[in-house]
Short mmCIF file of C-alpha atoms and ligand atoms in Angstrom, two decimals:
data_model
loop_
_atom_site.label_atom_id
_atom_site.label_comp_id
_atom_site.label_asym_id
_atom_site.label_seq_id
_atom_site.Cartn_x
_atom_site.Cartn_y
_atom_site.Cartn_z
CA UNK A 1 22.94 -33.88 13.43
CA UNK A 2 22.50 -30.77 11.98
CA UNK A 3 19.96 -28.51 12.98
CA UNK A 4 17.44 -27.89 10.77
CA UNK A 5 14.20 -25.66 10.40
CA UNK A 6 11.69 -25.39 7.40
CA UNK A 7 8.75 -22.84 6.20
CA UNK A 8 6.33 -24.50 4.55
CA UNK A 9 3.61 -22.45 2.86
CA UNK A 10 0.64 -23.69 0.65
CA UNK A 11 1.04 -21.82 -2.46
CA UNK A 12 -2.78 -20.97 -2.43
CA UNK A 13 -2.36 -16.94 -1.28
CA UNK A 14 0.69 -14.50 -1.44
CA UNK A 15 2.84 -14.32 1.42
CA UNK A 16 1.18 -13.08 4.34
CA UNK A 17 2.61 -11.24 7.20
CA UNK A 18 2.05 -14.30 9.48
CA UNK A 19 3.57 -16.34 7.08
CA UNK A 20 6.22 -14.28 6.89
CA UNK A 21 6.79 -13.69 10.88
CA UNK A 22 6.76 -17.92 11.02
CA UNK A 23 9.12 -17.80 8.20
CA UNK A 24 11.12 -15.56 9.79
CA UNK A 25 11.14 -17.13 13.20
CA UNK A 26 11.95 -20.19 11.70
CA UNK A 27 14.95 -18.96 9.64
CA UNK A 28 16.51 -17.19 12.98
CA UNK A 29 16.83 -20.31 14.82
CA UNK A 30 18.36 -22.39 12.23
CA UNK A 31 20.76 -19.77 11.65
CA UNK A 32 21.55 -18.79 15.36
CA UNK A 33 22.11 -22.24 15.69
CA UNK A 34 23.96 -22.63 12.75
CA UNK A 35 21.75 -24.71 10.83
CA UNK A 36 19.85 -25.36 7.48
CA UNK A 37 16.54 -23.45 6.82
CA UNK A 38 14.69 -25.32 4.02
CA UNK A 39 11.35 -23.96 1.82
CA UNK A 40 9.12 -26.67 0.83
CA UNK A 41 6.14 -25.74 -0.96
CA UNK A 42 2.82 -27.85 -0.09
CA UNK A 43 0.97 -27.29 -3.71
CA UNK A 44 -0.81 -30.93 -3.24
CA UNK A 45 -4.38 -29.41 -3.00
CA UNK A 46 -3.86 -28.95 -6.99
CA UNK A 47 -7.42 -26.93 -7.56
CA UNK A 48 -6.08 -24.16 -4.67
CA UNK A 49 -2.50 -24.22 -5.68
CA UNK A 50 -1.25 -21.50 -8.33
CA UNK A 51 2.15 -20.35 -9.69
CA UNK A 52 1.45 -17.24 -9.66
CA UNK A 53 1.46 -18.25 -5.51
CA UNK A 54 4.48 -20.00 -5.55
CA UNK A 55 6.42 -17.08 -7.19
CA UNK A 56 4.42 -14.47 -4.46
CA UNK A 57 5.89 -16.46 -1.97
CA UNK A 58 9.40 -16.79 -3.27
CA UNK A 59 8.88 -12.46 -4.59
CA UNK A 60 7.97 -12.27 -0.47
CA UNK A 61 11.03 -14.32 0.78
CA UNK A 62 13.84 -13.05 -1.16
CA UNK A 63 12.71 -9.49 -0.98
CA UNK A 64 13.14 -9.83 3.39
CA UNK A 65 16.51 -11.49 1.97
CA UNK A 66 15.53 -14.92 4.42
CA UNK A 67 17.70 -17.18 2.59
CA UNK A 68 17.32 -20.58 2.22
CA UNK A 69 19.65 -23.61 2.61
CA UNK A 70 17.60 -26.67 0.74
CA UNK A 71 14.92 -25.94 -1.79
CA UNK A 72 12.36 -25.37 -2.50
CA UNK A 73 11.37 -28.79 -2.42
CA UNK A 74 7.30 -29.33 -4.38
CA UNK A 75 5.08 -31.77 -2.71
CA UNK A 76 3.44 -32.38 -6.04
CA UNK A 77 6.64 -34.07 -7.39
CA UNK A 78 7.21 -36.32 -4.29
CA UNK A 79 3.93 -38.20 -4.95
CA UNK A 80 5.69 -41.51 -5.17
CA UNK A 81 7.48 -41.23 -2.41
CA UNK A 82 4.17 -40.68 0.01
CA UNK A 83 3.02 -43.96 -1.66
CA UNK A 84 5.48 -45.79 -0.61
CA UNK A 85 5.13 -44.66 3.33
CA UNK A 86 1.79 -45.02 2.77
CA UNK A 87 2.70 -48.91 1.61
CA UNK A 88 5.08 -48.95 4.45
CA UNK A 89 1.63 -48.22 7.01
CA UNK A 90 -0.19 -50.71 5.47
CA UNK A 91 2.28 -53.32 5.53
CA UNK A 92 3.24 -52.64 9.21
CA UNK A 93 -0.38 -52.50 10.17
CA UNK A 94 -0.55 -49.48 10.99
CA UNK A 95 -3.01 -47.98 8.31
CA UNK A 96 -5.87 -50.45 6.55
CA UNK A 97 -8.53 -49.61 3.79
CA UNK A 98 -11.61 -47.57 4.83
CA UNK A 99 -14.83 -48.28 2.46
CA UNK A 100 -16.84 -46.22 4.33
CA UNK A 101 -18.63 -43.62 2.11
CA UNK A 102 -18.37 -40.26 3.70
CA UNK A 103 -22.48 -40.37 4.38
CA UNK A 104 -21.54 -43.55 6.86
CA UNK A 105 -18.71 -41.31 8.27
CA UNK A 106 -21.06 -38.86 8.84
CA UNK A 107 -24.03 -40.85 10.79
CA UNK A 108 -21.12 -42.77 12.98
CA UNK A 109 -20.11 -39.14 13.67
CA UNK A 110 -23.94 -37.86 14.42
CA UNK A 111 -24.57 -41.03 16.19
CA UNK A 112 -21.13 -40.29 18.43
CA UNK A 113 -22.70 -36.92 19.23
CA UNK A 114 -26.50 -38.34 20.27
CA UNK A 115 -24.19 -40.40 22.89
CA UNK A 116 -22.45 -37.71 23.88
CA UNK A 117 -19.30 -39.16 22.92
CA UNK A 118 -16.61 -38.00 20.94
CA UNK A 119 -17.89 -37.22 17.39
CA UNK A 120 -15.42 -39.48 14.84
CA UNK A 121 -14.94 -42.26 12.94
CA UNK A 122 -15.80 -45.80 14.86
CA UNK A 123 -12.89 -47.67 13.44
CA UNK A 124 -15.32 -50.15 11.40
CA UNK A 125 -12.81 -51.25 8.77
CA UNK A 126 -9.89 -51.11 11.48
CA UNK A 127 -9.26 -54.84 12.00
CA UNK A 128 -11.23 -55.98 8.46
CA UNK A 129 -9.77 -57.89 5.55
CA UNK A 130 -13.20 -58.49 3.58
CA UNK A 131 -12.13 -55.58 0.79
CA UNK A 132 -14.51 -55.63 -1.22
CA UNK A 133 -13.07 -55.77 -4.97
CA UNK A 134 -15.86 -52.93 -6.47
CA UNK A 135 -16.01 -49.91 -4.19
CA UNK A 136 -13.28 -47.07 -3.59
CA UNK A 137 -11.57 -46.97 -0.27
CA UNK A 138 -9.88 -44.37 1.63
CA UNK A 139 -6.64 -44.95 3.65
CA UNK A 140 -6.51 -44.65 7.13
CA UNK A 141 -3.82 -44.62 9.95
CA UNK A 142 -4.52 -46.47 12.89
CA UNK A 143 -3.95 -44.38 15.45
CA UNK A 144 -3.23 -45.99 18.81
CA UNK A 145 -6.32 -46.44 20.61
CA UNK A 146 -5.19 -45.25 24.46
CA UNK A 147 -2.41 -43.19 26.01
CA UNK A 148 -1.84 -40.03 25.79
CA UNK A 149 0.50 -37.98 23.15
CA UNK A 150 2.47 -35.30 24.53
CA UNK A 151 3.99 -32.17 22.72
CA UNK A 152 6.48 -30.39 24.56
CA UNK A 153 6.04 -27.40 22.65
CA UNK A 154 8.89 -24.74 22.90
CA UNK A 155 6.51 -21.93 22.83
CA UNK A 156 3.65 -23.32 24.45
CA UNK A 157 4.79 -25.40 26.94
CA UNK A 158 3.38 -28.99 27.55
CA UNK A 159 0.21 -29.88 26.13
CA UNK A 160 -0.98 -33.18 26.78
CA UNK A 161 -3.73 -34.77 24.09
CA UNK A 162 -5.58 -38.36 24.88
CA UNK A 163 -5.53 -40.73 21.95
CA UNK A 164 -9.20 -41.32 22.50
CA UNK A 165 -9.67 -37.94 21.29
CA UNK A 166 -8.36 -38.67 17.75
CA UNK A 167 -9.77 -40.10 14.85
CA UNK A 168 -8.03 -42.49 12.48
CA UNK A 169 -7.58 -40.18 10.20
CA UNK A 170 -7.52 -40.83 5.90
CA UNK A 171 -3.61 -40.41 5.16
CA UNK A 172 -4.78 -41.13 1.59
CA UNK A 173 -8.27 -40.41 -0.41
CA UNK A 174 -9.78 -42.75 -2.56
CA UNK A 175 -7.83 -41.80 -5.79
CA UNK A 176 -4.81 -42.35 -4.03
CA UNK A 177 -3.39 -38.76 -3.33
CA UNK A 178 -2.10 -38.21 -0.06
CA UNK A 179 -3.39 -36.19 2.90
CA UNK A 180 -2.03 -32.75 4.48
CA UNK A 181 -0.41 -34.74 7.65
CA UNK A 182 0.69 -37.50 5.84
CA UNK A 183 3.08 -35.61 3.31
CA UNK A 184 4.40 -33.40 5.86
CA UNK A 185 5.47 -36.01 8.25
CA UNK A 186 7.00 -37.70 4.85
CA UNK A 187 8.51 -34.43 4.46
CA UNK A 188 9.87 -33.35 7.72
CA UNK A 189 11.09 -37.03 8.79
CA UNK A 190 13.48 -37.37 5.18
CA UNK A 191 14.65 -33.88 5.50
CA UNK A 192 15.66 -34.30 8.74
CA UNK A 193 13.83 -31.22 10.12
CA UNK A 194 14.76 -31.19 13.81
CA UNK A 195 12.58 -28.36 14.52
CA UNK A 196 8.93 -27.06 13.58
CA UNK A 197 8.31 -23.88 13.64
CA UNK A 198 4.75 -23.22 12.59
CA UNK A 199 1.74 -21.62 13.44
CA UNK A 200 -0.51 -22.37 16.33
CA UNK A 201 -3.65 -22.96 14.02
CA UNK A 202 -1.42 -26.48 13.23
CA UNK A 203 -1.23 -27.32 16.89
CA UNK A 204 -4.39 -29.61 16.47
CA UNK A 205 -2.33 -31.69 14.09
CA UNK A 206 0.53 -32.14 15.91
CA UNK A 207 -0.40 -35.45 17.88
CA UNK A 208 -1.78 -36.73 15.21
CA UNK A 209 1.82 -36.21 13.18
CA UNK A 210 3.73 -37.26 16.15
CA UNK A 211 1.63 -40.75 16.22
CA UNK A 212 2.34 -41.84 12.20
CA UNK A 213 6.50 -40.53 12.88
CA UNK A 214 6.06 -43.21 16.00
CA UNK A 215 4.08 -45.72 13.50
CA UNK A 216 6.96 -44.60 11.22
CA UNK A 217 9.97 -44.98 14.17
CA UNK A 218 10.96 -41.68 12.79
CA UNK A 219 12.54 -39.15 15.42
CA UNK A 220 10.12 -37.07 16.45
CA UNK A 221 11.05 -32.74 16.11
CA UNK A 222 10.99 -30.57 18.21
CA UNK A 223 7.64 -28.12 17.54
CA UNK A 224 7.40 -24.68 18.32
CA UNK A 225 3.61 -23.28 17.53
CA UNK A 226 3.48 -19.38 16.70
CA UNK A 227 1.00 -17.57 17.99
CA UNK A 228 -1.47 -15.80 15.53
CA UNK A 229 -1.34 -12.02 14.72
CA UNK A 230 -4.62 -9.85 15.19
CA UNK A 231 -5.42 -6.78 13.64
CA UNK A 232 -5.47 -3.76 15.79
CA UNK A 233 -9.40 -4.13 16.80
CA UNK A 234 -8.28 -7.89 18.28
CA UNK A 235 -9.88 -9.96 14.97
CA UNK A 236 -7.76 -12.41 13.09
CA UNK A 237 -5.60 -9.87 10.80
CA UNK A 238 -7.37 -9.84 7.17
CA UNK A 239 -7.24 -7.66 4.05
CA UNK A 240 -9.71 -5.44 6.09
CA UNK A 241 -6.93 -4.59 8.17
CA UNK A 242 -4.78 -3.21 5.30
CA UNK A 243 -2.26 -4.57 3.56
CA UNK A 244 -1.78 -8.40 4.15
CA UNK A 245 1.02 -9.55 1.76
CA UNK A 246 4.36 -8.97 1.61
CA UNK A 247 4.80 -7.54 -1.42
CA UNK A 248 2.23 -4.93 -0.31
CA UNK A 249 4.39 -3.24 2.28
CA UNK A 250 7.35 -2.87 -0.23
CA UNK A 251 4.50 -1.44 -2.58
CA UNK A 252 3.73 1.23 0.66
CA UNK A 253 7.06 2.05 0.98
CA UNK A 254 7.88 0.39 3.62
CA UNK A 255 12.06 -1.33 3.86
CA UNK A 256 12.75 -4.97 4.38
CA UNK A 257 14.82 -3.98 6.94
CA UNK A 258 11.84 -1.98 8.43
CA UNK A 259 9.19 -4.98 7.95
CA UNK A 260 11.19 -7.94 9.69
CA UNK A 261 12.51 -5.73 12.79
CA UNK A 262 8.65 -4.82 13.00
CA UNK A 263 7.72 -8.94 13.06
CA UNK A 264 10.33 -10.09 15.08
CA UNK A 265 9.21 -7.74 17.85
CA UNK A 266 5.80 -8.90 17.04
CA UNK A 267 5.53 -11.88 19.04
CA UNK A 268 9.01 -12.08 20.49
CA UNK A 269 10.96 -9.70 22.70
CA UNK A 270 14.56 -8.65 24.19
CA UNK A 271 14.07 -6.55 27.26
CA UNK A 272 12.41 -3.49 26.21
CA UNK A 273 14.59 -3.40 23.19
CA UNK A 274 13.16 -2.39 19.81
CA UNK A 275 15.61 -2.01 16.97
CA UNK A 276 17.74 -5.15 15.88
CA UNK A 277 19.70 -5.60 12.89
CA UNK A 278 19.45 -8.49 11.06
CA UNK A 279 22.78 -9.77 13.41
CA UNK A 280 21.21 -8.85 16.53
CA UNK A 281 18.39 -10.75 15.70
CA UNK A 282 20.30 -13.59 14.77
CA UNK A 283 22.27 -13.62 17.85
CA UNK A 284 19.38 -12.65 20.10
CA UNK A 285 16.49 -14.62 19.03
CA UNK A 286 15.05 -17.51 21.00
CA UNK A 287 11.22 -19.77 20.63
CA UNK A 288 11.39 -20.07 24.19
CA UNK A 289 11.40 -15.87 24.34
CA UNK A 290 8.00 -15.68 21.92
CA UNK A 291 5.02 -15.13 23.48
CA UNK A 292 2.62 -17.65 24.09
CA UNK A 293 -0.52 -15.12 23.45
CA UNK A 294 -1.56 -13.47 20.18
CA UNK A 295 -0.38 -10.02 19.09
CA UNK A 296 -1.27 -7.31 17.27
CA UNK A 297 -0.49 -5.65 14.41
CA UNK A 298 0.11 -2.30 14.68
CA UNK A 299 0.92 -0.47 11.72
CA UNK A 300 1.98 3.28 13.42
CA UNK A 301 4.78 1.08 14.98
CA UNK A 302 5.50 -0.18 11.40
CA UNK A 303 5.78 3.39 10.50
CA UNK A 304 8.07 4.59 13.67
CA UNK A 305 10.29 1.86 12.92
CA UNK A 306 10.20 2.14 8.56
CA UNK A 307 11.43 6.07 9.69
CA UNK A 308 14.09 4.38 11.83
CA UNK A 309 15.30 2.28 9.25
CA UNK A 310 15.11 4.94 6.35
CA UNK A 311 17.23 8.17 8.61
CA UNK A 312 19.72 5.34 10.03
CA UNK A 313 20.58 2.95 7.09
CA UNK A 314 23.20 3.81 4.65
CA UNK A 315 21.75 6.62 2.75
CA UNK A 316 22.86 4.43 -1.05
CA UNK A 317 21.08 1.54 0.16
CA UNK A 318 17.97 3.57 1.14
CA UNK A 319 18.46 4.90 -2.30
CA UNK A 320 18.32 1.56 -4.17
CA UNK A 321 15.03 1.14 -2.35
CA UNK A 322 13.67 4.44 -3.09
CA UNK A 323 15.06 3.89 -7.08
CA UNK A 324 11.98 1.55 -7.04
CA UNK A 325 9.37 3.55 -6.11
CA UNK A 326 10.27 6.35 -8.63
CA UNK A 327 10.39 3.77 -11.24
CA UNK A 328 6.68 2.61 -10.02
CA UNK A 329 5.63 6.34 -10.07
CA UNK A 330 7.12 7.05 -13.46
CA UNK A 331 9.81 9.60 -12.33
CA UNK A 332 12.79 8.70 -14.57
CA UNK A 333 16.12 9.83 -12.21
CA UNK A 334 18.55 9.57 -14.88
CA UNK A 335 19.16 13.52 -14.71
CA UNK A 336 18.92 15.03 -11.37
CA UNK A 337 20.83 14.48 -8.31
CA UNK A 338 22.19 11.06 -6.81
CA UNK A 339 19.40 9.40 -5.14
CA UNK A 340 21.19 9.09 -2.07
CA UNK A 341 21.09 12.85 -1.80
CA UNK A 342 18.03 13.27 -2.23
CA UNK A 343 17.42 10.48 0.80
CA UNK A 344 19.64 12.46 2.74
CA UNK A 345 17.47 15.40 2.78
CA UNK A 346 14.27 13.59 2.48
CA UNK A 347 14.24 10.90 5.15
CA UNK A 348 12.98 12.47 8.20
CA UNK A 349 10.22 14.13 6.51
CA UNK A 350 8.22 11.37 5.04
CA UNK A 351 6.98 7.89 6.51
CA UNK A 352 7.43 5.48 3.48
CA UNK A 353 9.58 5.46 0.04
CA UNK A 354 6.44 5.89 -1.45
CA UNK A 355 5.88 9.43 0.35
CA UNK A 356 9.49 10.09 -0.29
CA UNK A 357 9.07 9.46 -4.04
CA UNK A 358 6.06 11.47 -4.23
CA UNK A 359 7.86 14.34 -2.45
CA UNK A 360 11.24 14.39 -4.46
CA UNK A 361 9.14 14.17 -8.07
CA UNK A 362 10.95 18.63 -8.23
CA UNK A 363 14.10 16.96 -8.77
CA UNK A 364 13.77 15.11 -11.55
CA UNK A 365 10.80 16.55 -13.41
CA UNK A 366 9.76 20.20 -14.74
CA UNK A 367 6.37 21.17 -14.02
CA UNK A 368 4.06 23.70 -15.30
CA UNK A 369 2.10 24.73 -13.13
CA UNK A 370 2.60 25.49 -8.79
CA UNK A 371 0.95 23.94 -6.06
CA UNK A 372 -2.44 26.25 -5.95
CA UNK A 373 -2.23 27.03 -2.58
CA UNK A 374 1.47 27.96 -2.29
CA UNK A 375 1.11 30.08 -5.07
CA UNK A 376 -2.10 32.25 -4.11
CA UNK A 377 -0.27 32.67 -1.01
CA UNK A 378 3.67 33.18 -2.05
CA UNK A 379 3.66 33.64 -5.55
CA UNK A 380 2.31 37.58 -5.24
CA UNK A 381 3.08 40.54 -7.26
CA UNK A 382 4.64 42.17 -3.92
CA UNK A 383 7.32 38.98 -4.57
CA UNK A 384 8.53 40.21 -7.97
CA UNK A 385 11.43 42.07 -6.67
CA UNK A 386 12.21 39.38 -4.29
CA UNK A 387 12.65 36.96 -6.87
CA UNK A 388 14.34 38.92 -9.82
CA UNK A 389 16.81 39.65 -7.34
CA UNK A 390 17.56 36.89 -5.94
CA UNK A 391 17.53 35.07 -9.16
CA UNK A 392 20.35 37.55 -10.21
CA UNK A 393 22.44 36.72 -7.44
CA UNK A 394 22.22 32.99 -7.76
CA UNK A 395 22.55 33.60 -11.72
CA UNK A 396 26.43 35.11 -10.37
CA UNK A 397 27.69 31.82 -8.52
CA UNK A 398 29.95 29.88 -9.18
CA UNK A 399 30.24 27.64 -6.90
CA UNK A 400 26.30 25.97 -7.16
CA UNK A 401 26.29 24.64 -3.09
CA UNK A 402 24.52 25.20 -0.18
CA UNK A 403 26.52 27.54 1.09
CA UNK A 404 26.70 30.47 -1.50
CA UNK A 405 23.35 29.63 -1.99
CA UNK A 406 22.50 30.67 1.34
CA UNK A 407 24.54 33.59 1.10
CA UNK A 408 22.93 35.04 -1.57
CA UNK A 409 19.84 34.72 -0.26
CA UNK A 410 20.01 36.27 3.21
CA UNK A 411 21.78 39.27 0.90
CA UNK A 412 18.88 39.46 -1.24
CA UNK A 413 16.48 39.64 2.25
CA UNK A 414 19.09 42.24 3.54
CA UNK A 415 19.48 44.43 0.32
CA UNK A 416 15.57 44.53 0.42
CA UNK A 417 15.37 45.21 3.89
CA UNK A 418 12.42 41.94 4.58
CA UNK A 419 12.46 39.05 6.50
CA UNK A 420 14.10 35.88 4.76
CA UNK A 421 10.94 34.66 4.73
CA UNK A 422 9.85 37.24 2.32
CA UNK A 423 12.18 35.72 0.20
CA UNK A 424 12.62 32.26 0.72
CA UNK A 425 9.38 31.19 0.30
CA UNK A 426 8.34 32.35 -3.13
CA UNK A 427 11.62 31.05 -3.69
CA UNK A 428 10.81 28.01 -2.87
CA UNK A 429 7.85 27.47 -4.12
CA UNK A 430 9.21 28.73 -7.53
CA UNK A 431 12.09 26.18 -7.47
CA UNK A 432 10.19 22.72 -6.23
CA UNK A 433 6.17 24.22 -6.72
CA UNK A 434 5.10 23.69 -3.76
CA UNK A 435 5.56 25.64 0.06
CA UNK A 436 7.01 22.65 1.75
CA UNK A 437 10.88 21.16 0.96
CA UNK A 438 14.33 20.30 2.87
CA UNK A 439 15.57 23.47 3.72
CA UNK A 440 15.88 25.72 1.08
CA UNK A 441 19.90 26.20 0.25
CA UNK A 442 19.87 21.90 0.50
CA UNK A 443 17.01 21.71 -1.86
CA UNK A 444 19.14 24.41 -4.59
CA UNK A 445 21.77 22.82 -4.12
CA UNK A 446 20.44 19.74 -5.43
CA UNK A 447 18.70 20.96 -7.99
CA UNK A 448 20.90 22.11 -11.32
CA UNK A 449 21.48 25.99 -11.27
CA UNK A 450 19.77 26.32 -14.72
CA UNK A 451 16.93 24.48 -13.65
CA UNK A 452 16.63 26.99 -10.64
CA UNK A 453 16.85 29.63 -13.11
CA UNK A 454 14.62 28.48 -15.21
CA UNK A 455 12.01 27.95 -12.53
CA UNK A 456 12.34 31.52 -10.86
CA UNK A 457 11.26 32.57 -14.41
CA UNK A 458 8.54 30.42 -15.05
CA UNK A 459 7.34 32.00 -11.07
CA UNK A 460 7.70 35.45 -12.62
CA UNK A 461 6.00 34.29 -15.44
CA UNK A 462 3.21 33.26 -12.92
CA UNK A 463 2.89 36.67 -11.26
CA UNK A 464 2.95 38.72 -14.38
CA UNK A 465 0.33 36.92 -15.15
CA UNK A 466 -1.78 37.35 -12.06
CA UNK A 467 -0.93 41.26 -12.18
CA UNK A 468 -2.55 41.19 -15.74
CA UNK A 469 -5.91 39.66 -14.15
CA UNK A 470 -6.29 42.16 -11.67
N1 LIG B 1 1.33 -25.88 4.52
C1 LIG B 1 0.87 -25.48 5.80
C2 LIG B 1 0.30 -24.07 5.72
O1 LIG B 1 0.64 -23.33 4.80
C3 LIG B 1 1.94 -25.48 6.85
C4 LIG B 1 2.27 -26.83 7.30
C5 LIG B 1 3.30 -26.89 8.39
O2 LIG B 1 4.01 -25.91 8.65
O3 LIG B 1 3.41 -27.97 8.95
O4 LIG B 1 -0.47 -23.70 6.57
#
């Protein structure tokens, strides 16, 4: 039998980092194991469910590249099929009609409570055949009235739940449409899922899914229940925490790459290791090895290991990534230097694509005016000379690389007798407008010799006109 995982999301939100973590964690183990990941969407509560949701959630999955084998199966088109198990309950007596109206369900419940007993449903239409030909009904499972279900749950360990502690719960509601628990015990017994990998706020449903697969004879999986993540002040991770979705974080700038090493340490770990590729990972991983508490997200670690990601992977890839974010900031990159230069230079000074993009706007796009500050401070008349000078010696190269580049500008600071400094930074500010870049003979170097040229001008431009004010 082949092992076989499955992510589940209700299309009702994007794709949160949870999600994506369970998703994740669920993919790694079919795959270390050699097995088939499906995606089956549960859109059956139709007034929650979008498409806009299902196509966040999809966006979410392919952009961490977690690939799926089967699917994405819909719920919503697998409505006769739940009628038929839900046929198949009835006829084995093992679910009956409820006519209860939900204000009956409710005193039995209050009444349960006045006892002091355990507040459900009393079971009054459990072992009736009077149906009534006039009223709506619910379906309900009959869930076995003693013993105990047991979960041997591969990140939890054993948890033990008494049958007297669980209603018969409604499998179908009175227009017919099936329940949560009901379609995804449908679901997971005829795709064969061998192992569920969800999160813990599902644990509560578990014995009652594991009774209808017995009702069902269906194998019973394997579950493993995911602890939840917590933002950084210990509450249940929200949008006040930041970003939540997916998508969001490659909207920050952070890398796939970056994102899932981040989650798979968050919850899981190897030793005090911290960077896996997406191999190590897949060779490493084990439920047994996640943690059985919470954890929290810590976005500074997302940071230290985006940085990783964006100084270590191959600059062109790091480029394709970063082609996005220029795109989203309007910098076209058609003329200017390969973007893989320009994350060669750039990646160990920023903390996202999105910083890096903002940064590396010089190399693609004129400007008009200098950063303020820069200039007030480096753009000064005492500069001038500085700056013609070395403007004439870079005019003189032929060879437009760092090196000459560099030449000519320590000969411009020794010809004038001053510090590099003294020229290098008006330099610089006159080629990229602002005091901070890669180093300086890099940053040329990138940048066309005209459109040095032309900038050194536009600086002396600058001054003159600052002379003429004072
Ligand atoms: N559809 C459920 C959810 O999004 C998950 C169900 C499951 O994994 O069993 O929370």
């Amino acid at each position: 039998m082949t092992l076989t995982t499955r992510f589940a999301p209700s299309p009702t939100g994007y794709l949160h980092v949870g999600g994506a973590r369970t998703a994740l964690y669920s993919w790694l183990y079919a795959k270390k194991n050699g097995g088939d990941f499906i995606l089956r969407i549960e859109d059956t509560d139709l007034e929650r469910s979008t498409q806009e949701s299902v196509d966040a959630i999809m966006d979410g999955m392919n952009w961490l590249n977690l690939e799926w084998t089967h699917g994405p199966y819909f719920q919503t088109k697998r409505f006769d099929r739940y009628k038929e198990v839900i046929e198949q309950l009835i006829a084995s007596g093992n679910a009956y009609r409820c006519y209860c109206t939900s204000d009956e369900v409710e005193a039995m419940r209050s009444d349960a409570k006045a006892k002091g007993e355990i507040e459900k449903y009393n079971g009054l239409w459990r072992d009736r055949t009077d149906y009534p030909t006039d009223k709506p009904y619910v379906i309900r499972f009959k869930n076995p009235l003693d013993g105990d279900v047991v979960i041997n749950d591969m990140v939890k360990g054993d948890i033990t739940i008494s049958n007297k502690q669980l209603d018969d719960l409604i499998i179908a509601r009175s227009d017919g449409t099936p329940t949560y628990n009901l379609t995804v015990v449908v679901d997971d017994w005829d795709m064969k899922v061998t192992h569920v990998v969800r999160g813990d706020d599902h644990i509560s449903n578990t014995p009652k899914q594991i009774n209808i697969l017995t009702a069902l004879n269906a194998e019973i999986p394997e579950y493993a229940h995911i602890p939840m993540i917590l933002g950084d002040d210990g509450k249940r991770l929200s949008k006040r925490h930041g970003a939540v979705g997916v998508m969001q974080y490659r909207d920050d700038g952070y890398l796939p790459e970056a994102l899932l090493n981040y989650l798979v340490r968050l919850g899981w770990s190897h030793g005090d290791q911290e960077i896996f590729s997406r191999d190590e990972m897949i060779e490493l991983f084990d439920l047994k090895d996640c943690n059985r508490a919470p954890s929290g997200f810590n976005t500074d670690k997302l940071i230290w290991v985006n940085q990783h990601y964006m100084k270590t992977l191959a600059p062109e890839y790091v480029a394709e990534h970063l082609a996005w974010h220029m795109a989203d900031q309007d910098i076209n990159t058609d003329n200017g230097p390969a973007l893989s230069e320009v994350v060669k230079v750039q990646a160990d000074r920023v903390k996202t694509l999105k910083e890096m993009a903002q940064i590396s706007r010089y190399f693609y796009q004129d400007f008009t005016e200098f950063d303020a500050k820069a200039a007030k401070k480096h753009l000064r008349p005492v500069a001038k000379e500085a700056l013609l000078l070395v403007k004439d010696k870079l005019s003189e190269l032929n060879d437009w690389s760092a090196e000459p580049i560099h030449t000519a500008i320590n000969a411009t600071a020794e010809e004038l007798g001053v510090g590099m400094g003294k020229v290098g930074m008006p330099l610089r500010v006159a080629a990229t407008g602002a005091g901070n870049s890669p180093s300086l003979d890099l940053t040329l170097a990138l940048l066309a010799k005209d459109k040095v040229l032309a900038r050194i001008e536009l600086a002396l431009a600058f001054i003159a006109q600052r002379e003429a004010q004072t």
